[in-house]
Short mmCIF file of C-alpha atoms in Angstrom, two decimals:
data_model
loop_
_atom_site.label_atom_id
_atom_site.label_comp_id
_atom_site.label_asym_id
_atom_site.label_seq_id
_atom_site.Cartn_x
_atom_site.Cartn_y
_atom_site.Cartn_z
CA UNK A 4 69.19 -42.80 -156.03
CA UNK A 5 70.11 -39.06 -156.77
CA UNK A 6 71.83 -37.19 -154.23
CA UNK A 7 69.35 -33.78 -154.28
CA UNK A 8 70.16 -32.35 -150.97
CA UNK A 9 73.63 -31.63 -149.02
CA UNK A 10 74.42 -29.92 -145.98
CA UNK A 11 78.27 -28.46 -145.95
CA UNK A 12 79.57 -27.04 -142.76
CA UNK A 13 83.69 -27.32 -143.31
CA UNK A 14 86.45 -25.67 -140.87
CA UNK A 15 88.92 -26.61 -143.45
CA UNK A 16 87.38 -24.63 -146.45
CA UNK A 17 90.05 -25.68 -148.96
CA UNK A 18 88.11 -26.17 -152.24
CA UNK A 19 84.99 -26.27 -150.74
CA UNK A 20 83.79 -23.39 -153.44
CA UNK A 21 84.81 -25.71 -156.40
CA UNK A 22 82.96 -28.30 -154.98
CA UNK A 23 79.90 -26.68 -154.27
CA UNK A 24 79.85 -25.15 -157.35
CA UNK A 25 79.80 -29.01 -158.75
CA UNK A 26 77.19 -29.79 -156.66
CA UNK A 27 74.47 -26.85 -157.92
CA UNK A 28 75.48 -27.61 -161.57
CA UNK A 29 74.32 -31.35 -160.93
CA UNK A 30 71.23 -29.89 -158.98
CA UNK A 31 72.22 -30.56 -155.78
CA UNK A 32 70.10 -28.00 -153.25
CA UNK A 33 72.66 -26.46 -150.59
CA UNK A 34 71.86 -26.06 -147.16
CA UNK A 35 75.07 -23.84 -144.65
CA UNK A 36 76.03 -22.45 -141.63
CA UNK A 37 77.95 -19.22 -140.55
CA UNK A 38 81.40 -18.65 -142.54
CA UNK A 39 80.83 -22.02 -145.01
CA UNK A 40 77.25 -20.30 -145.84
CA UNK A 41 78.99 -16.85 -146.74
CA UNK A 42 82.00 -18.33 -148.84
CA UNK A 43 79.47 -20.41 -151.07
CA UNK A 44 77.09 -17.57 -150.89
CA UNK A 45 79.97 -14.76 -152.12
CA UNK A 46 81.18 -17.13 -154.93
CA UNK A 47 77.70 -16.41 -156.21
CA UNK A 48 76.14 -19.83 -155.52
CA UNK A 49 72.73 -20.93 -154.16
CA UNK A 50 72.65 -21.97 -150.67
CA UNK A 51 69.83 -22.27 -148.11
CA UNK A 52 71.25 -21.27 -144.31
CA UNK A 53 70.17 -24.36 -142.40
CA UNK A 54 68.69 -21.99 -140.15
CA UNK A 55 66.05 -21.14 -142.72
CA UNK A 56 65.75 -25.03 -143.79
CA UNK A 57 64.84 -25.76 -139.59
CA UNK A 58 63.23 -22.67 -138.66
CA UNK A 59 65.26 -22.64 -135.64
CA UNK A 60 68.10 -19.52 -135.05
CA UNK A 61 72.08 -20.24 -134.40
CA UNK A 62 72.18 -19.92 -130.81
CA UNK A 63 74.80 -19.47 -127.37
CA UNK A 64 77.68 -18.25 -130.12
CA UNK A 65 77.20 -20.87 -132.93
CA UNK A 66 76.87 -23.82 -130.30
CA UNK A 67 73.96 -24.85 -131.42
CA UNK A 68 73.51 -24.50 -135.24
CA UNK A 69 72.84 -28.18 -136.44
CA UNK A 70 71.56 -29.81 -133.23
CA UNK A 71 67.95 -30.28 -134.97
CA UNK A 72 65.63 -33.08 -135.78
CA UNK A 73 65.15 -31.58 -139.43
CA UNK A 74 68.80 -32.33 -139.95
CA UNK A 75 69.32 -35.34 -138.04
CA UNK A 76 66.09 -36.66 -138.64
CA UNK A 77 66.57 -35.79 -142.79
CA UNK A 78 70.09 -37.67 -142.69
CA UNK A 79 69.15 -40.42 -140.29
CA UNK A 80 65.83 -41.39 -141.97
CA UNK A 81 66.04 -44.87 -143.25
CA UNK A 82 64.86 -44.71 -147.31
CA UNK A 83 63.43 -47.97 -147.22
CA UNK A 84 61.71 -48.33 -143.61
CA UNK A 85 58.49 -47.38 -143.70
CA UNK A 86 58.10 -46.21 -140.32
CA UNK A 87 60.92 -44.18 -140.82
CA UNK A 88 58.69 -42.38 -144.15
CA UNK A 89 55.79 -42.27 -142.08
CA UNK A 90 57.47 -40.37 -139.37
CA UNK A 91 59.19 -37.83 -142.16
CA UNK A 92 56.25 -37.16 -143.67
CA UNK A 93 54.50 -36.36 -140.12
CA UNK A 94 57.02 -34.08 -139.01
CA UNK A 95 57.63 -32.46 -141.88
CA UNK A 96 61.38 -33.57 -142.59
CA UNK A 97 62.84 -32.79 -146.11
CA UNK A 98 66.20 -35.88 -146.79
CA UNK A 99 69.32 -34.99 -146.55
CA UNK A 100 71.58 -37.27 -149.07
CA UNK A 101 74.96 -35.63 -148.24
CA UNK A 102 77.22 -34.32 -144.92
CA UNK A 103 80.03 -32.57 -145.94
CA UNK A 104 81.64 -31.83 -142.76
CA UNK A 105 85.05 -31.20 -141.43
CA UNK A 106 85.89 -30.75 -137.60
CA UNK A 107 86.94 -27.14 -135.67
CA UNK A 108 90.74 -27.64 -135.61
CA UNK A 109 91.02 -28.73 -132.28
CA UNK A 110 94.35 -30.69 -132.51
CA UNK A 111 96.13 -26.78 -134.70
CA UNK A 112 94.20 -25.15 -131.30
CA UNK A 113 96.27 -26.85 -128.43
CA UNK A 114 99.20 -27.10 -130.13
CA UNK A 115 99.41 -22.95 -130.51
CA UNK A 116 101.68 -21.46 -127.84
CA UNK A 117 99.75 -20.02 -125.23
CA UNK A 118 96.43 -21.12 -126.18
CA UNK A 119 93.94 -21.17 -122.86
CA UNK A 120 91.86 -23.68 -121.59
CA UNK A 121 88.85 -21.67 -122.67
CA UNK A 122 89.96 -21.32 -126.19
CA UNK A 123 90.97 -25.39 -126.23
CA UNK A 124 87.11 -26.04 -125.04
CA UNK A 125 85.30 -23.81 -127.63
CA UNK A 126 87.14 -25.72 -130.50
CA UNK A 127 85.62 -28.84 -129.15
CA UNK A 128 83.46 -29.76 -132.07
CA UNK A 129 79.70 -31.11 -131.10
CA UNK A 130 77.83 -30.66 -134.25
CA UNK A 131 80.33 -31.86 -136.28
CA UNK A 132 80.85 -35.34 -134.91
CA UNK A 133 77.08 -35.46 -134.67
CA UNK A 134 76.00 -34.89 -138.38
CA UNK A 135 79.63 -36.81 -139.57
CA UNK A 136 78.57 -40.27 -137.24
CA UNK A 137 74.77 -39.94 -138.29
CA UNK A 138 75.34 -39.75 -141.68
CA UNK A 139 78.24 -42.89 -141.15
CA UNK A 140 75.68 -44.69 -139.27
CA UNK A 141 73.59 -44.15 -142.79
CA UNK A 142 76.10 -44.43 -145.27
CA UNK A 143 73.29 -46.27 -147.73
CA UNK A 144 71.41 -43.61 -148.05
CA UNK A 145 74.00 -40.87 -147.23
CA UNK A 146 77.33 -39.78 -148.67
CA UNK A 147 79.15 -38.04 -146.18
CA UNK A 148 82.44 -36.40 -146.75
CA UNK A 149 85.10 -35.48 -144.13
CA UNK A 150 88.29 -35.26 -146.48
CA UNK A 151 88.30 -32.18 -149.01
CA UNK A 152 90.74 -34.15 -150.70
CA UNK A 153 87.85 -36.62 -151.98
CA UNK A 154 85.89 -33.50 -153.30
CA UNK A 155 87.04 -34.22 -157.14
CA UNK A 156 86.74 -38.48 -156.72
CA UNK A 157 83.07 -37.68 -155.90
CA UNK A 158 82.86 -35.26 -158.22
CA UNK A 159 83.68 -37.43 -160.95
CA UNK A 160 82.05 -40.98 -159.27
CA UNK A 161 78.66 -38.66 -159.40
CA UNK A 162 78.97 -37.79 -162.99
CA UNK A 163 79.37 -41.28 -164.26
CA UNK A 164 76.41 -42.61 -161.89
CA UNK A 165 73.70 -39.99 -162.74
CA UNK A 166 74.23 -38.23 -159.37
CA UNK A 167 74.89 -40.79 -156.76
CA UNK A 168 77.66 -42.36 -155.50
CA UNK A 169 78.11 -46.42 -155.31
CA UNK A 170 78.09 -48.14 -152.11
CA UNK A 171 81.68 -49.36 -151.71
CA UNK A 172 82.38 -45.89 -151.90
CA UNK A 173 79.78 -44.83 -149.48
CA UNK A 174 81.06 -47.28 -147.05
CA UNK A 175 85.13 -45.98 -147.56
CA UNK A 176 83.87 -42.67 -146.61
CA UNK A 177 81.68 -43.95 -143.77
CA UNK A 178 85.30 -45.94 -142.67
CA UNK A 179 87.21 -42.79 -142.78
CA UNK A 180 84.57 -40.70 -140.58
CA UNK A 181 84.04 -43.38 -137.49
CA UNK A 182 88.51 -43.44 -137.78
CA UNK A 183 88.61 -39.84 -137.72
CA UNK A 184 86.07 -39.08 -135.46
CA UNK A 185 87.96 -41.51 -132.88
CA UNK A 186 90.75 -39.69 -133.20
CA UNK A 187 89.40 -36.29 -132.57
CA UNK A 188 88.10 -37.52 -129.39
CA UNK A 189 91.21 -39.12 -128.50
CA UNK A 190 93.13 -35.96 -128.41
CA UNK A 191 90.28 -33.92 -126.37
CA UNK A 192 90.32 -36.91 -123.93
CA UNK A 193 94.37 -37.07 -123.44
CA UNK A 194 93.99 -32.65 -123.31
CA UNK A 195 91.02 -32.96 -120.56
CA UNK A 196 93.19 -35.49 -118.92
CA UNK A 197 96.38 -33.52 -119.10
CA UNK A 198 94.57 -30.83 -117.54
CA UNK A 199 92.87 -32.16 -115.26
CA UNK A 200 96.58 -33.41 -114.03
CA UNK A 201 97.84 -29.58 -113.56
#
């Protein structure tokens, strides 16, 4: 397998040009959102807003950007199951091979001094989590990438395999989403139950 198409939404956007960059060299297609869209875009690299890729508009202040079966159904799709191609090709949904996604900094949020209870909620990530545990849940057929810090590994791993990635690494990266992904929701739960203590 080849990974051809990646969608890159980070919060964190620490090397996230470099990366991208790597990515259109190998022939990776790009699809963004909002302020990840505009850094690739102004480092003069390709990228397809995933607006334009679903045909759908970001909506209620970004809430919704990602929240589409055209990107969950592209990174959920099994490759193998033919139901699954059957259903693709029927509603017109393109793959996607890789999630490279990192979460609104809730935890740097709560932890600013007199940060409100409105702010906290709006840097509750829903997307995010959503794309990251799909794309987990399909680690065979999906790299996903939650750690900018991995960025050159895969870089490199994709290079020596002709554009994919092996699956023991697949599955470390799948490990490291469903372990981060707890822990995000562990600190909204003990902040909702703090609050919900005042």
């Amino acid at each position: 397998m080849k990974i051809k198409r990646a969608v890159i939404s980070v919060s964190d956007k620490r090397g996230v040009v470099k990366f991208a960059k790597e990515l259109h060299v190998m022939g990776v297609e790009i699809l963004s959102t909002g302020g990840t869209a505009k850094t690739i875009r102004e480092a003069g690299i390709p990228v397809k807003d995933v607006s334009e890729h679903t045909g759908s508009p970001e909506m209620l202040d970004g809430r919704v950007k990602t929240l589409h079966p055209r990107v969950h159904g592209g990174i959920l799709s099994r490759r193998k199951n033919p139901k699954d191609a059957e259903e693709v090709k029927k509603y017109n949904i393109e793959f996607i091979d890789m999630v490279v996604v990192n979460l609104y900094p809730f935890e740097q949020t709560i932890a600013k001094p007199g940060v409100t209870f409105e702010e906290a909620i709006e840097n509750i990530d829903i997307g995010g989590p959503a794309m990251l545990r799909s794309a987990s849940k399909n680690f065979q057929d999906v790299a996903v990438i939650v750690d900018p810090d991995d960025y050159e590994n895969i870089v490199g791993e994709m290079k020596n395999l002709a554009g994919d990635l092996s699956y023991e690494t697949r599955l470390k990266l799948a490990v490291k989403v469903f372990r981060q992904t707890s822990r995000y929701d562990g600190l909204i739960g003990d902040y909702l139950a703090k609050a919900s203590e005042r």
